[in-house]
Structure formats: C-alpha cells, structure tokens
Coordinates of C-alpha atoms in Angstrom, one line a residue:
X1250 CA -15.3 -92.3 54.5
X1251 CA -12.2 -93.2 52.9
X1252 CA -11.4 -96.8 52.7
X1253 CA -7.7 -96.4 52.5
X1254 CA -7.6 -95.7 56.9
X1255 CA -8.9 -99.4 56.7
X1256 CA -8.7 -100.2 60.7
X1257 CA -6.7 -97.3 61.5
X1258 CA -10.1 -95.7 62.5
X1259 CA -10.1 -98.4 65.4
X1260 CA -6.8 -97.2 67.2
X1261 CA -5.6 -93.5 65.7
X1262 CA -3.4 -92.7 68.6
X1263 CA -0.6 -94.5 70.2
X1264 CA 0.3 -95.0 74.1
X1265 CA 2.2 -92.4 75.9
X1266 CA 2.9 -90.7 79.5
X1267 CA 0.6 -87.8 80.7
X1268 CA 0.2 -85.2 83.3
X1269 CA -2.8 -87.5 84.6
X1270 CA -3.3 -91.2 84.7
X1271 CA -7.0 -90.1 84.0
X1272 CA -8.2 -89.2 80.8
X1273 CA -9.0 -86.2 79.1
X1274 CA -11.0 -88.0 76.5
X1275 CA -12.8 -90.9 75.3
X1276 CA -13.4 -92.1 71.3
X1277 CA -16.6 -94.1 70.9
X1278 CA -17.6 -96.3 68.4
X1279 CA -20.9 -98.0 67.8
X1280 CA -22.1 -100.8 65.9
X1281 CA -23.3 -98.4 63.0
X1282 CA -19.3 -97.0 63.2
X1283 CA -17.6 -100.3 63.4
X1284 CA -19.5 -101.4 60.4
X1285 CA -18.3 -98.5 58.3
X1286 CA -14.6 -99.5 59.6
X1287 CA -15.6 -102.9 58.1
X1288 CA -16.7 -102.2 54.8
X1289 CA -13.3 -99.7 54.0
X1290 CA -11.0 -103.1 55.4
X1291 CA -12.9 -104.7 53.0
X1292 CA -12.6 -102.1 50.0
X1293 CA -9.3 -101.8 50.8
X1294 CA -8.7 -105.5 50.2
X1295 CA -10.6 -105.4 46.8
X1296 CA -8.3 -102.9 45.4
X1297 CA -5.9 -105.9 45.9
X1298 CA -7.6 -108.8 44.2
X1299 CA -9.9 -106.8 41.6
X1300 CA -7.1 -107.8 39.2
X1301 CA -5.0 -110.4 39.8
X1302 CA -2.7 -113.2 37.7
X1303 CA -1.2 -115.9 39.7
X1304 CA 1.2 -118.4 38.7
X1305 CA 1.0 -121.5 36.5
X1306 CA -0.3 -125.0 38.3
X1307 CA 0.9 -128.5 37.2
X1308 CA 0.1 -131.8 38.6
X1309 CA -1.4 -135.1 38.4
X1310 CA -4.6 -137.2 39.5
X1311 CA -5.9 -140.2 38.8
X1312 CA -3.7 -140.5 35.0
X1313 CA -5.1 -136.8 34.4
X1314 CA -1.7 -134.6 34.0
X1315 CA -3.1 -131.0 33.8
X1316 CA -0.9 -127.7 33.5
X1317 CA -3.0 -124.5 34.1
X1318 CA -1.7 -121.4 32.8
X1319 CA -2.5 -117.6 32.4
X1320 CA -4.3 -117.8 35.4
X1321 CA -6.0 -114.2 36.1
X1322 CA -8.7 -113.2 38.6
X1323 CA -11.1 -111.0 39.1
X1324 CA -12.8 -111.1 42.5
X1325 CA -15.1 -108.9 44.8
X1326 CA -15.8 -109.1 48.4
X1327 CA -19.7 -107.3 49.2
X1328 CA -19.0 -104.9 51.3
X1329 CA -22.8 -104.8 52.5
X1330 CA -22.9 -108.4 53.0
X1331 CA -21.5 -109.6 56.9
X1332 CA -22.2 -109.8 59.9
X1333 CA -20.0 -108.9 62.9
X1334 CA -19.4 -110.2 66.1
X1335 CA -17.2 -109.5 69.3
X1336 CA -15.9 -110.8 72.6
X1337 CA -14.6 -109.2 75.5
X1338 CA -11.7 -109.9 74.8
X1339 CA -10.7 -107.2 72.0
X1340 CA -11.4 -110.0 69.2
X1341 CA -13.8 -108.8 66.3
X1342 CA -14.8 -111.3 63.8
X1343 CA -16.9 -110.1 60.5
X1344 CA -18.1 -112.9 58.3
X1345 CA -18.8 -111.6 54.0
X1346 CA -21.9 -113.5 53.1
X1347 CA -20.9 -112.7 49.7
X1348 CA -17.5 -113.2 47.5
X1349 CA -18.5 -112.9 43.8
X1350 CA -15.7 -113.3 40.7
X1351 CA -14.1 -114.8 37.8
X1352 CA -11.2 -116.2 36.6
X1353 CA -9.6 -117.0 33.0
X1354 CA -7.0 -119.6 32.4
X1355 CA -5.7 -121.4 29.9
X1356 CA -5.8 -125.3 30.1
X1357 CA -3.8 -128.8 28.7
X1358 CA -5.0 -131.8 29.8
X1359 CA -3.2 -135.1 29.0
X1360 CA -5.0 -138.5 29.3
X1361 CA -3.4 -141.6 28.0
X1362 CA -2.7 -140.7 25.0
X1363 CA -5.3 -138.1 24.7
X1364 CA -4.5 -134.4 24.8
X1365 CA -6.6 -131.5 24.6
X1366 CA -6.2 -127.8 25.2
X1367 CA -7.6 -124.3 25.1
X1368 CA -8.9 -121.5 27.4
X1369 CA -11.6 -121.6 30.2
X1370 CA -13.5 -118.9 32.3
X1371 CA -15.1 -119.9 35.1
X1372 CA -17.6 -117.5 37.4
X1373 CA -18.4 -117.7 41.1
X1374 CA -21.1 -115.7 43.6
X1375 CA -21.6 -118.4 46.7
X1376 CA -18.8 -117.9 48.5
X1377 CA -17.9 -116.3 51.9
X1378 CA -14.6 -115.6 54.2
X1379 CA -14.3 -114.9 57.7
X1380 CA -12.1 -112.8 59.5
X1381 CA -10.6 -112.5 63.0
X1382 CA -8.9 -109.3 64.8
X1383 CA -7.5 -108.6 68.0
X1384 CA -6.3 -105.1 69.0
X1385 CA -3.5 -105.4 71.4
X1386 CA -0.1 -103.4 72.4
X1387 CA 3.6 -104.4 71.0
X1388 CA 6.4 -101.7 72.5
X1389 CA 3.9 -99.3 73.8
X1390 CA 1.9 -98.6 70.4
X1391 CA -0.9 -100.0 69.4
X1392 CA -1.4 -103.0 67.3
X1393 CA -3.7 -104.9 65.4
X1394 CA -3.2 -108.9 65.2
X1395 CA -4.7 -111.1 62.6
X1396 CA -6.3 -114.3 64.4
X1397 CA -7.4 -115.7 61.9
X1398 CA -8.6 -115.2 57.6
X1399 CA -10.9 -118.4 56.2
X1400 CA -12.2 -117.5 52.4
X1401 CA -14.1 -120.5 50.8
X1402 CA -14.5 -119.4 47.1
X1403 CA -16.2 -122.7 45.7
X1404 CA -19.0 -123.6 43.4
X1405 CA -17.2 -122.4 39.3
X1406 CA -19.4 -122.1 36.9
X1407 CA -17.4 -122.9 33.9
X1408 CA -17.3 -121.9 29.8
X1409 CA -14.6 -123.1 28.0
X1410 CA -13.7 -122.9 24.2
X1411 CA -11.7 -126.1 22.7
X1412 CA -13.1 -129.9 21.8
X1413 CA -14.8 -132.1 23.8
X1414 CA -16.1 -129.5 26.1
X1415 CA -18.5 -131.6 28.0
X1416 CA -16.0 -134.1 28.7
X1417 CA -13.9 -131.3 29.9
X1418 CA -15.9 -129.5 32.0
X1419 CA -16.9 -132.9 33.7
X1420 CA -12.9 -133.0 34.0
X1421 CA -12.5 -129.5 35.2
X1422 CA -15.2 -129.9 37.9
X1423 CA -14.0 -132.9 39.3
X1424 CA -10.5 -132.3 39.4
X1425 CA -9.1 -128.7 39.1
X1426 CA -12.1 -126.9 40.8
X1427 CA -10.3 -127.6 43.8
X1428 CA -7.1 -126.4 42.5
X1429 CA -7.8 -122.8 41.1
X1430 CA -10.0 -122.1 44.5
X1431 CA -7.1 -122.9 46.4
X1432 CA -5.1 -120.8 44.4
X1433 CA -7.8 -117.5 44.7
X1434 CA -8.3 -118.6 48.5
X1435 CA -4.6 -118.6 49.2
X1436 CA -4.2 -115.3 47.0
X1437 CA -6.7 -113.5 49.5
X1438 CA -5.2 -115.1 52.8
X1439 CA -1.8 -113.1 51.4
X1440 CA -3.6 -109.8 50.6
X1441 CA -5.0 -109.6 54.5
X1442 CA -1.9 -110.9 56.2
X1443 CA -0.1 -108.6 54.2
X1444 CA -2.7 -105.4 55.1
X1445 CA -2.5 -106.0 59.0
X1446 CA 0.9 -105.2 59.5
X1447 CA 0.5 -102.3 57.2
X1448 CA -2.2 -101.3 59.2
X1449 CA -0.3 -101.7 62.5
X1450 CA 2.7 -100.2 60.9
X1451 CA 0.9 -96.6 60.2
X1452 CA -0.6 -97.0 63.5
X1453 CA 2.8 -96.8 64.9
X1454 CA 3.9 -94.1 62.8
X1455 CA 0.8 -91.6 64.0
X1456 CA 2.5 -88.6 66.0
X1457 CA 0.8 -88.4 69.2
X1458 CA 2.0 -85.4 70.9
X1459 CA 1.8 -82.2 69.1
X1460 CA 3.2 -78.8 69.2
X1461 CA 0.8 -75.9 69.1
X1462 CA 2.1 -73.7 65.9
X1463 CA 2.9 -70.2 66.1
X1464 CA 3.4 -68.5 69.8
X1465 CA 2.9 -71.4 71.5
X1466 CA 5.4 -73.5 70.1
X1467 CA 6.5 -74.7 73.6
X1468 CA 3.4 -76.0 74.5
X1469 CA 2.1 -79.4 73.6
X1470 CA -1.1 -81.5 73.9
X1471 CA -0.7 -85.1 74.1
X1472 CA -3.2 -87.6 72.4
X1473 CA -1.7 -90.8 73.9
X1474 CA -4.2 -93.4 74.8
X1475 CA -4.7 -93.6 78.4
X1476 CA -5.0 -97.7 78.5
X1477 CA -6.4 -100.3 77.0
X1478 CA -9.2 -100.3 74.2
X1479 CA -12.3 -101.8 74.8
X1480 CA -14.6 -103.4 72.6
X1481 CA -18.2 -105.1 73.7
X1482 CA -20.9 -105.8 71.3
X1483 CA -22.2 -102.6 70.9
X1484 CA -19.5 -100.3 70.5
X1485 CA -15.7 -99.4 70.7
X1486 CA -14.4 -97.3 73.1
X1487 CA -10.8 -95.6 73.4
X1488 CA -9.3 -93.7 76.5
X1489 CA -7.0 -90.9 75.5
X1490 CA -5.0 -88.9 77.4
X1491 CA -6.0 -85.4 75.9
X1492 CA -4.0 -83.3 78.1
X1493 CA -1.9 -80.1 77.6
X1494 CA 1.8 -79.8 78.9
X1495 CA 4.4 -76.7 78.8
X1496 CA 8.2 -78.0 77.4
X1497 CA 9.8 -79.6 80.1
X1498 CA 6.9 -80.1 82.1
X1499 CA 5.0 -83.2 81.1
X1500 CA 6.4 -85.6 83.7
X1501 CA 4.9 -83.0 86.1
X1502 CA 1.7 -84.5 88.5
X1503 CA 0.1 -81.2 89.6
X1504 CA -2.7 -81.4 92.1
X1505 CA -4.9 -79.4 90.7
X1506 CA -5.1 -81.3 87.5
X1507 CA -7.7 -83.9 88.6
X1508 CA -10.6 -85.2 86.2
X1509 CA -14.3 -84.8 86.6
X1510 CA -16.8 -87.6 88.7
X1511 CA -17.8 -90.4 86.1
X1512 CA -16.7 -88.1 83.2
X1513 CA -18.1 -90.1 80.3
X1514 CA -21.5 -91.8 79.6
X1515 CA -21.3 -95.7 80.1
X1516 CA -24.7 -96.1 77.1
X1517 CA -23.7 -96.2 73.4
X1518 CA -23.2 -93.4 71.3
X1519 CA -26.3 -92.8 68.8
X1520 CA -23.6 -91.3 66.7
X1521 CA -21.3 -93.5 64.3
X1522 CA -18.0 -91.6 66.3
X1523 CA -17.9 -89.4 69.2
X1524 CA -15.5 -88.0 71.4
X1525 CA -16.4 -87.2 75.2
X1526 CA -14.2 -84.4 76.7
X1527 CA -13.5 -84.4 80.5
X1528 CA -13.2 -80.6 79.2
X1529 CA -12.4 -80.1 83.4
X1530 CA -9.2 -82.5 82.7
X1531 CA -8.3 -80.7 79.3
X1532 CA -8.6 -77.5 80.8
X1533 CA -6.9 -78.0 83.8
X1534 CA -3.8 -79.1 82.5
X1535 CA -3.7 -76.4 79.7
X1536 CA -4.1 -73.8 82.6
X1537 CA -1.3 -75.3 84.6
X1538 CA 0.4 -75.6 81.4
X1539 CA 0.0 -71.9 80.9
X1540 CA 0.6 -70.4 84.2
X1541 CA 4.5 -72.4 84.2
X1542 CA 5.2 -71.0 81.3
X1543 CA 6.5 -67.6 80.6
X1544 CA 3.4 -66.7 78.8
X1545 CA 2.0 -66.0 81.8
X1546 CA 3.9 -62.6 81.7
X1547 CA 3.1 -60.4 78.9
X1548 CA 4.6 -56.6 77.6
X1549 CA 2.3 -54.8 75.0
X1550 CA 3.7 -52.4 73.2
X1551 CA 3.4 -50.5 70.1
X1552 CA 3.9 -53.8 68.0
X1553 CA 0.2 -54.6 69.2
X1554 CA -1.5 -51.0 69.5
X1555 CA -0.4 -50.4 66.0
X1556 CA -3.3 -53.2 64.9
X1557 CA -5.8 -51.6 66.9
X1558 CA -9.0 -50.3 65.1
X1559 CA -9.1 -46.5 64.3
X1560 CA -8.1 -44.0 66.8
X1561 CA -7.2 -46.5 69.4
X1562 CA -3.7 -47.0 67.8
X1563 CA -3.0 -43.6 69.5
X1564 CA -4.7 -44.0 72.7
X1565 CA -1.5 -44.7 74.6
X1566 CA 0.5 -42.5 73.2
X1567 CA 1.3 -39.3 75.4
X1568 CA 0.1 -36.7 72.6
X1569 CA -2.8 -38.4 72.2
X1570 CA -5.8 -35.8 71.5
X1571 CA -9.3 -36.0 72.1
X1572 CA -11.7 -37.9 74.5
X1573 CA -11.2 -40.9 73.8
X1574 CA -6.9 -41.1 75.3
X1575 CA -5.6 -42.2 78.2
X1576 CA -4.2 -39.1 79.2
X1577 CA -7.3 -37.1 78.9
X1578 CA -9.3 -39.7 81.0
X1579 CA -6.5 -39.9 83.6
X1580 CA -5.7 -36.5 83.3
X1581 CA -2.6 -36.5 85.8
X1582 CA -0.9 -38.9 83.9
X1583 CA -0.2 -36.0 81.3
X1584 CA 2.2 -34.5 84.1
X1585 CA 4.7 -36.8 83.1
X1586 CA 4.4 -37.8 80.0
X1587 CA 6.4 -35.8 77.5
X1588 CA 5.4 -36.1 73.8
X1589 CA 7.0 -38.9 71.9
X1590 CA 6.6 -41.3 74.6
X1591 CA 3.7 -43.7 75.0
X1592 CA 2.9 -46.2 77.8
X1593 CA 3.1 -49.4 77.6
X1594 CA 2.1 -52.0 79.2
X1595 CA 4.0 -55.2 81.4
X1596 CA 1.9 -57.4 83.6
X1597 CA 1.3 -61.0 84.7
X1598 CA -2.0 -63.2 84.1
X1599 CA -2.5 -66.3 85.9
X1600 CA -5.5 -68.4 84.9
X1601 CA -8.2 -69.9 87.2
X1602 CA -8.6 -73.8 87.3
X1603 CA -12.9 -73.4 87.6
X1604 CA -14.5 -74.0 84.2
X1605 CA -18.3 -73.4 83.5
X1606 CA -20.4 -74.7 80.8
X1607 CA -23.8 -73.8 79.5
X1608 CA -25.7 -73.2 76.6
X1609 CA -23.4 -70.4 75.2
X1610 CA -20.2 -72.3 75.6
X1611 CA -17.8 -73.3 77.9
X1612 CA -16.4 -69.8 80.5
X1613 CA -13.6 -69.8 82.1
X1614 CA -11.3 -66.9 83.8
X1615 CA -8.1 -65.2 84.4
X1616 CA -6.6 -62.6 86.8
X1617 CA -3.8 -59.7 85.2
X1618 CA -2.2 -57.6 87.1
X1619 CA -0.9 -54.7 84.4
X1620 CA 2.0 -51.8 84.9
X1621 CA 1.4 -49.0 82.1
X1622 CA 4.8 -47.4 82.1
X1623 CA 6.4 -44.7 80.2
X1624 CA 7.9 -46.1 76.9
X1625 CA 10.2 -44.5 74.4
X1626 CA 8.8 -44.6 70.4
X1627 CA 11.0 -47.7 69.6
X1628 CA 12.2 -48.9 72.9
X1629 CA 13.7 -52.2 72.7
X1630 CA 12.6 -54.2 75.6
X1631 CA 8.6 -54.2 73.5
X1632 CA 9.8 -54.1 70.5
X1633 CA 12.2 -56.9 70.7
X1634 CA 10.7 -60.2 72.1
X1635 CA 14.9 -61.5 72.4
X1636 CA 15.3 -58.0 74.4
X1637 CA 16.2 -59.2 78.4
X1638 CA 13.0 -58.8 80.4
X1639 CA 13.6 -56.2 83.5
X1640 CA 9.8 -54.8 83.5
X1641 CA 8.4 -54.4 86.7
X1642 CA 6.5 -57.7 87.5
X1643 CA 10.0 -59.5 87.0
X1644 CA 11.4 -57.5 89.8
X1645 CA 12.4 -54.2 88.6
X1646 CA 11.9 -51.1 90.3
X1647 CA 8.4 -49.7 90.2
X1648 CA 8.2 -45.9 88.6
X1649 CA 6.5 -42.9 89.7
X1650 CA 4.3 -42.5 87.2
X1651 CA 3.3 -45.9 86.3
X1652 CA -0.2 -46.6 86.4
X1653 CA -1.0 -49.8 87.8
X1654 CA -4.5 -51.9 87.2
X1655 CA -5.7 -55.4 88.0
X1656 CA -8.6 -56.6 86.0
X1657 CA -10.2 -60.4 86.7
X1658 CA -11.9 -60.9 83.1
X1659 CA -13.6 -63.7 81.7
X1660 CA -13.5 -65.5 78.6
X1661 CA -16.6 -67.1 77.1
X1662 CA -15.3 -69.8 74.2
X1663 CA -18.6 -70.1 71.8
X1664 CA -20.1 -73.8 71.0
X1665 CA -20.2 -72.9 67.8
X1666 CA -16.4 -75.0 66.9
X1667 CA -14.8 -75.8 63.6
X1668 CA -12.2 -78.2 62.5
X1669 CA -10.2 -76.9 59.9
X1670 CA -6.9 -78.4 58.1
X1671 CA -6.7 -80.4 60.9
X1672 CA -7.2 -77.9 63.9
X1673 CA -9.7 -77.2 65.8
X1674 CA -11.0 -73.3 66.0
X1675 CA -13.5 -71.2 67.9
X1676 CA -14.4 -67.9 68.6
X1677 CA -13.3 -66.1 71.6
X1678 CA -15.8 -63.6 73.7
X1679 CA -14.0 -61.5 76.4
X1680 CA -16.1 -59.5 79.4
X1681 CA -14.3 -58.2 82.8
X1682 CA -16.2 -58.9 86.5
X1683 CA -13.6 -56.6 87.9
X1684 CA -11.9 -53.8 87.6
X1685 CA -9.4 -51.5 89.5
X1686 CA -6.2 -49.1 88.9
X1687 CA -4.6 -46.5 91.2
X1688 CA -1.9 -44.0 90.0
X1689 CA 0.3 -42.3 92.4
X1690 CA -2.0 -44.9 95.2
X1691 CA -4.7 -42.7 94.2
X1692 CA -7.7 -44.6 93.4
X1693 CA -8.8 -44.6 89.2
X1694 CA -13.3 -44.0 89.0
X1695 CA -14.7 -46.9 88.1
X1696 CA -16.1 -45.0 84.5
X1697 CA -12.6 -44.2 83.9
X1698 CA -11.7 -47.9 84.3
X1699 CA -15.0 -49.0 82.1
X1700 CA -14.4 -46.5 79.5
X1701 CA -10.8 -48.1 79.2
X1702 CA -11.9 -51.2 78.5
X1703 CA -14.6 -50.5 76.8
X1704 CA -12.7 -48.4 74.4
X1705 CA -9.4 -50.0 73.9
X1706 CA -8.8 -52.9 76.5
X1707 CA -11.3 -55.4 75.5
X1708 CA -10.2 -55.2 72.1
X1709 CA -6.5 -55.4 73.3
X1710 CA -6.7 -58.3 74.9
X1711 CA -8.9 -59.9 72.5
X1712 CA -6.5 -58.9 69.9
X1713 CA -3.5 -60.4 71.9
X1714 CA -4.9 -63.7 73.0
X1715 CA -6.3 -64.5 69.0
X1716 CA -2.7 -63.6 67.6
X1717 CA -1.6 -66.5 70.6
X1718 CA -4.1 -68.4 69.5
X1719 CA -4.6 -67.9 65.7
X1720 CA -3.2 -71.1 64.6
X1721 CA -5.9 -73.8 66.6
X1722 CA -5.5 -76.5 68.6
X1723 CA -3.8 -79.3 66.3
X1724 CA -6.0 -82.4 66.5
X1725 CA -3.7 -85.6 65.6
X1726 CA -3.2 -85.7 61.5
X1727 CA -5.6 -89.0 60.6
X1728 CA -5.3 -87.5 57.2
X1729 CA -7.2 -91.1 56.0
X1730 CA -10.6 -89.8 57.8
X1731 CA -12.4 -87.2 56.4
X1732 CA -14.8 -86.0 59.0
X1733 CA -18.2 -84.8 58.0
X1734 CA -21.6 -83.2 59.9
X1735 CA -19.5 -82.9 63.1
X1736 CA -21.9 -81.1 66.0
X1737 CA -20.6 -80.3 69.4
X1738 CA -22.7 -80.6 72.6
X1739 CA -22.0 -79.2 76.0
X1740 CA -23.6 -80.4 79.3
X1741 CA -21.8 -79.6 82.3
X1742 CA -17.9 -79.7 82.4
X1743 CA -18.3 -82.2 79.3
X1744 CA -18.3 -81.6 75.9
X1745 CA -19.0 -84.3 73.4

C-alpha cells in the first residue's frame, strides 16, 4: 500500500447531490484495513523527521548558561508498534509504543568561570506519541481534524567528545535533556499538524463525478458520499452515492430508481476493504440514465457492418450473394433492392429496470424495435453522426419496403471483472428471448429470424454496445492506492 494516501484511504470521495438519497454503495473498512491506513500516516510522517536540523537553543539555569548548536535529528516512529482505539463519535486515536532516534549537537557550557565545549550524540528507543482524528465535513467535502498529537521522546542516552565528560553528561542530563526533547517533540507536533490539512486538502481536490470517455461522454456516474462516515471499533464504513446520471438530468428523482431491502451486510468485512453494491440502485439509475438520453435511438450503417467478421460485412448489402444474406433469406426483399444500395438499420432500445444475479454474473435486458431501410453506399444521415436525424422511429414516414423487427435480448455481464488504469471492465454476453419481423405485414419464420441473429445480429449488437462501452466505467482516480488481489462476489442484486 502506498504510504503517501496517508488517511486519504479513510474518506476518498467528497459529498454531493444524487438521483437517490439512498446509496448505491458502501466502502468498508475493518480493523485489519484501518491498521494499514495507520502504519502509511505514520510512514508518511517519518519521511518528515528521518532527517532533520532544528535551530540553535540558548538559555540559563541555575548559573549554567548553555548554547546548543548544530542540532540534527534522526528519528523513527514503529509503524508495527500501537494500538488503536475509536468512539462513536468519528474520533480514532492510535498510540506508537515505540519512537526510536538520535540526535547530534554541538554544546558550550559556561559555569562561573568555567567553560567547556564540544559535540554530543545522544540516542533514544522508550518513547511513545499519541494521536487523535476526527473525520468531519467543512463546505460539503470531507475533512479530517487533528484533536489532538502528544509525543514524549525522553530517556537520551548520551556520548560526547570534549573534557570533563562525566561532569558533562551529569550536566547534560539534568539540565538540557529537557530542552532537546522539547525541541524533537515540538518538531513532530509541526510535521502532523502540518500533514492534516494536506490530507484534507487532497481530500477536497478528489473529482467525484465523472464522465464516461468516449461515446458516452454525456453520461456521468457520481461517487459522492451519501452522508456521514461511520466509524465503530471494528470497522469503517462509507455511504456513497454510486449512481449514474445523463447531462442535465442529475437533479432528476425518478420513481423507478429505488434501492434494494437492507442492501448491505451490518457484520464486518473479513476483507481489509470492500465495497457493497446495491447493484439494483446502480443499475437503475444507469438505465434511466440511458433511456433519457438519445442513446436510446441508434442507426447502423455501413460505418459498423464494415467491422463485421468475414462475409457478414456484405450481408446487408442488396448484391449480396450466397446463403448466408439477407436478401436470399428474405427473398422478397430483393424486389426492391437495386444493387448499390444496402439496408440499414434505425431503431429504438429502451432498457428494462429488473436485474438478475447468479453464479454467472449479473443479467439484465433490453427491448429494440429496428427499421432496416433501403440506404444509398455513402448516405449521409449513417455516415454522419452531425447529419439531422429524420429515420423512421423519430417520426418520418415509414417505407414500403422496410423490414421491420423487434427483438427483446438479454445481456449476461460475466463476474469475471477487472480494473484497469483506473476503470473498471467486463465482458459482455448477448442472447435474445424473442424475436419477430414482418415485411410488407407479412410475418418473417422464426428460422429466418434465428439465422439473422445467429449469423450477423448477435455479433452486431455485441459489436455496437462494446465500441459504446470500450472505454469502462471510470472508478474515482485515488491514484495513491494501488489495489491488489481484488475478487468480486455476487449474491442476489448485490455485488461486493
């Protein structure tokens, strides 16, 4: 784990509006993930005082004036040495056992008329500090508040060089122990008042909402936290919002975006992080998202057959030879369909809000209804996405010879997921429950209609919806967490 994220691995998203006061997700933490949060706070804060020279001390005590100088430390905080503890409240308090060091300085001492310098190291391994956070909320993002920071280096074990060491060392002991502590105590209290606002400041700057890439640029999924962190005494837990939203449409409250009964488990992860999906939540607001966009119309034309496998690049196309074309299985369709022309294909797909989960993956499904009409070799309104749409399904006139077909098809998303570069990826498995197409309100065979698919449709819209959806799901960039041996379960409408 990196120990540069320090405490950002507490609170990695920030507050914001959803679709659903509900949310889509929750971020656990148990005692075994707190403690690694600990330990990289605690290496981060020994990058900052592995090496460190303070500035001269002078005073007086007792007739003993003293100057120390060339003060330089070198200390270490165990990271495998504390203990943590937590209230109710959001407070977390870790105590280090163990703060081990050194520190070189040079000395004068003036007594009476008695002077004496030289240079002094001094060593230390009983010493301890205790620390006390609060994660709370400042302007709607997230923040983390130091309580309070207590080291208590003590106990130096001293070797000096110079005359009358004994005498010295007595000296030193009595009188400036106390002084160079408080100097490498003070030092430390600095280092973590200065880290917390860091911390909360990086919180602050973590984009929460973001833009799918590609395609489906105008959608967005929103990683907001829902409310308020908890923390008990055995583990952390986050709300997030987790829910999709088309541009313009994420102050919308749709009905049928509703989350699951008792979504997530109330035990302790046995994991150091999980995330629970209300993956009924999530879905339901990326299928409302979807079917208000204008994705949910579609035209396929020669753009898309063109990357079909083999002979299917032609099947369309009106001079299409063999078996395996659309003219030959629908053999009247070749009564007007003059060579150089192909058809292509305008429709509307509106998603179901049911989701199923099993041992395979998560299922869910969508209704098209699809015109092929009769296309010219470079016609403009499939070539050119910017072309005005006047196809049939936004109101234009329907044609003779158009072929019209509805299909219901489901999509199977394997369990087998990946995050990648900061996305998360899975493979798409498309099968149809139903099919039908008339032409000329003459009823198409069913084997016709199977063959279709079979043959070029399931590989259309598989090729279709993976260009849509080649570029993942963005997960928010914690680009301080490196992630690794991540497993995804699914039980019900949950995925964890």
């Amino acid at each position: 784990m990196n120990p540069t994220f320090v405490f950002i691995f507490f609170l990695n998203f920030c507050f914001a509006a959803g679709l659903s006061t509900s949310p889509g997700a929750l971020v656990r933490l148990n005692t075994g993930g707190l403690n690694e949060v600990v330990k990289s706070f605690i290496e981060s804060i020994n990058k900052e005082i592995d090496d460190v020279t303070v500035g001269d001390v002078n005073g007086e005590t007792h007739h003993l004036h003293y100057q120390i100088s060339n003060i330089k430390f070198h200390l270490n905080i165990d990271p495998d040495s504390f203990a943590l503890k937590t209230d109710n409240n959001g407070g977390l308090t870790f105590t280090v056992y163990s703060i081990s060091g050194s520190v070189h300085f040079h000395y004068h001492l003036k007594f009476a008329f008695i002077k004496k310098s030289g240079n002094c190291d001094a060593s230390f391994d009983s010493s301890s500090i205790s620390v006390t956070l609060k994660l709370g909320e400042q302007n709607g993002a997230p923040n983390l508040m130091l309580v309070s920071v207590n080291p208590n280096i003590r106990d130096l074990k001293y070797k000096c060089h110079g005359g009358l060491l004994d005498k010295i060392i007595d000296i030193l002991h009595h009188f400036l122990t106390p002084v160079i502590t408080k100097k490498a105590n003070s030092y430390i209290v600095k280092v973590v008042q200065k880290k917390i606002p860091e911390i909360s400041q990086k919180l602050a700057r973590i984009q929460t909402i973001h833009g799918l890439p590609g395609k489906l640029s105008q959608f967005f999924v929103d990683y907001g936290i829902a409310s308020n962190p908890t923390l008990t005494s055995k583990e952390l837990r986050i709300p997030l919002i987790a829910q999709f939203f088309y541009q313009g449409h994420q102050g919308d409250k749709p009905a049928t975006v509703y989350p699951s009964p008792n979504p997530f488990p109330s035990v302790p992860s046995e994991d150091l992080f999980c995330v629970n999906l209300d993956s009924n939540l999530v879905f339901r607001s990326a299928v409302y998202a979807f079917n208000v966009s204008d994705k949910s119309t579609f035209e396929i034309g020669k753009d898309v057959f063109s990357k079909l496998p083999g002979n299917s690049k032609t099947f369309f196309d009106c001079d299409c030879t063999g078996e395996n074309c659309l003219v030959q299985l629908i053999p009247n369709l070749s009564k007007n369909c003059p060579k150089g022309k192909y058809f292509g294909i305008s429709g509307k797909v509106k998603f179901g809000a049911d989701l199923l989960a099993n041992s395979s993956g998560l299922i869910f499904y969508f209704s098209g209804n699809g015109t092929f009409s009769l296309q010219e070799g470079n016609s403009a309104a499939f070539q050119n996405p910017e072309h005005p749409k006047n196809l049939e399904v936004r109101g234009s006139p329907k044609n003779p010879g158009d072929l019209e077909i509805k299909a219901e098809v489901g999509i199977l998303l394997e369990k087998n997921l990946q995050i990648q570069n900061g996305s998360l990826f899975g493979k798409l498995d498309f099968f149809y429950t139903e099919l039908s197409a008339s032409y000329n309100n003459q009823e198409i065979a069913p084997v016709i209609l199977e063959k279709i698919w079979n043959y070029v449709l399931k590989n259309l819209v598989e090729k279709y919806v993976n260009d849509e959806l080649q570029g993942g799901i963005p997960l928010p960039q914690l680009k301080f967490i490196n992630f690794v041996d991540v497993k995804f379960f699914f039980n019900g409408p949950f995925v964890q």
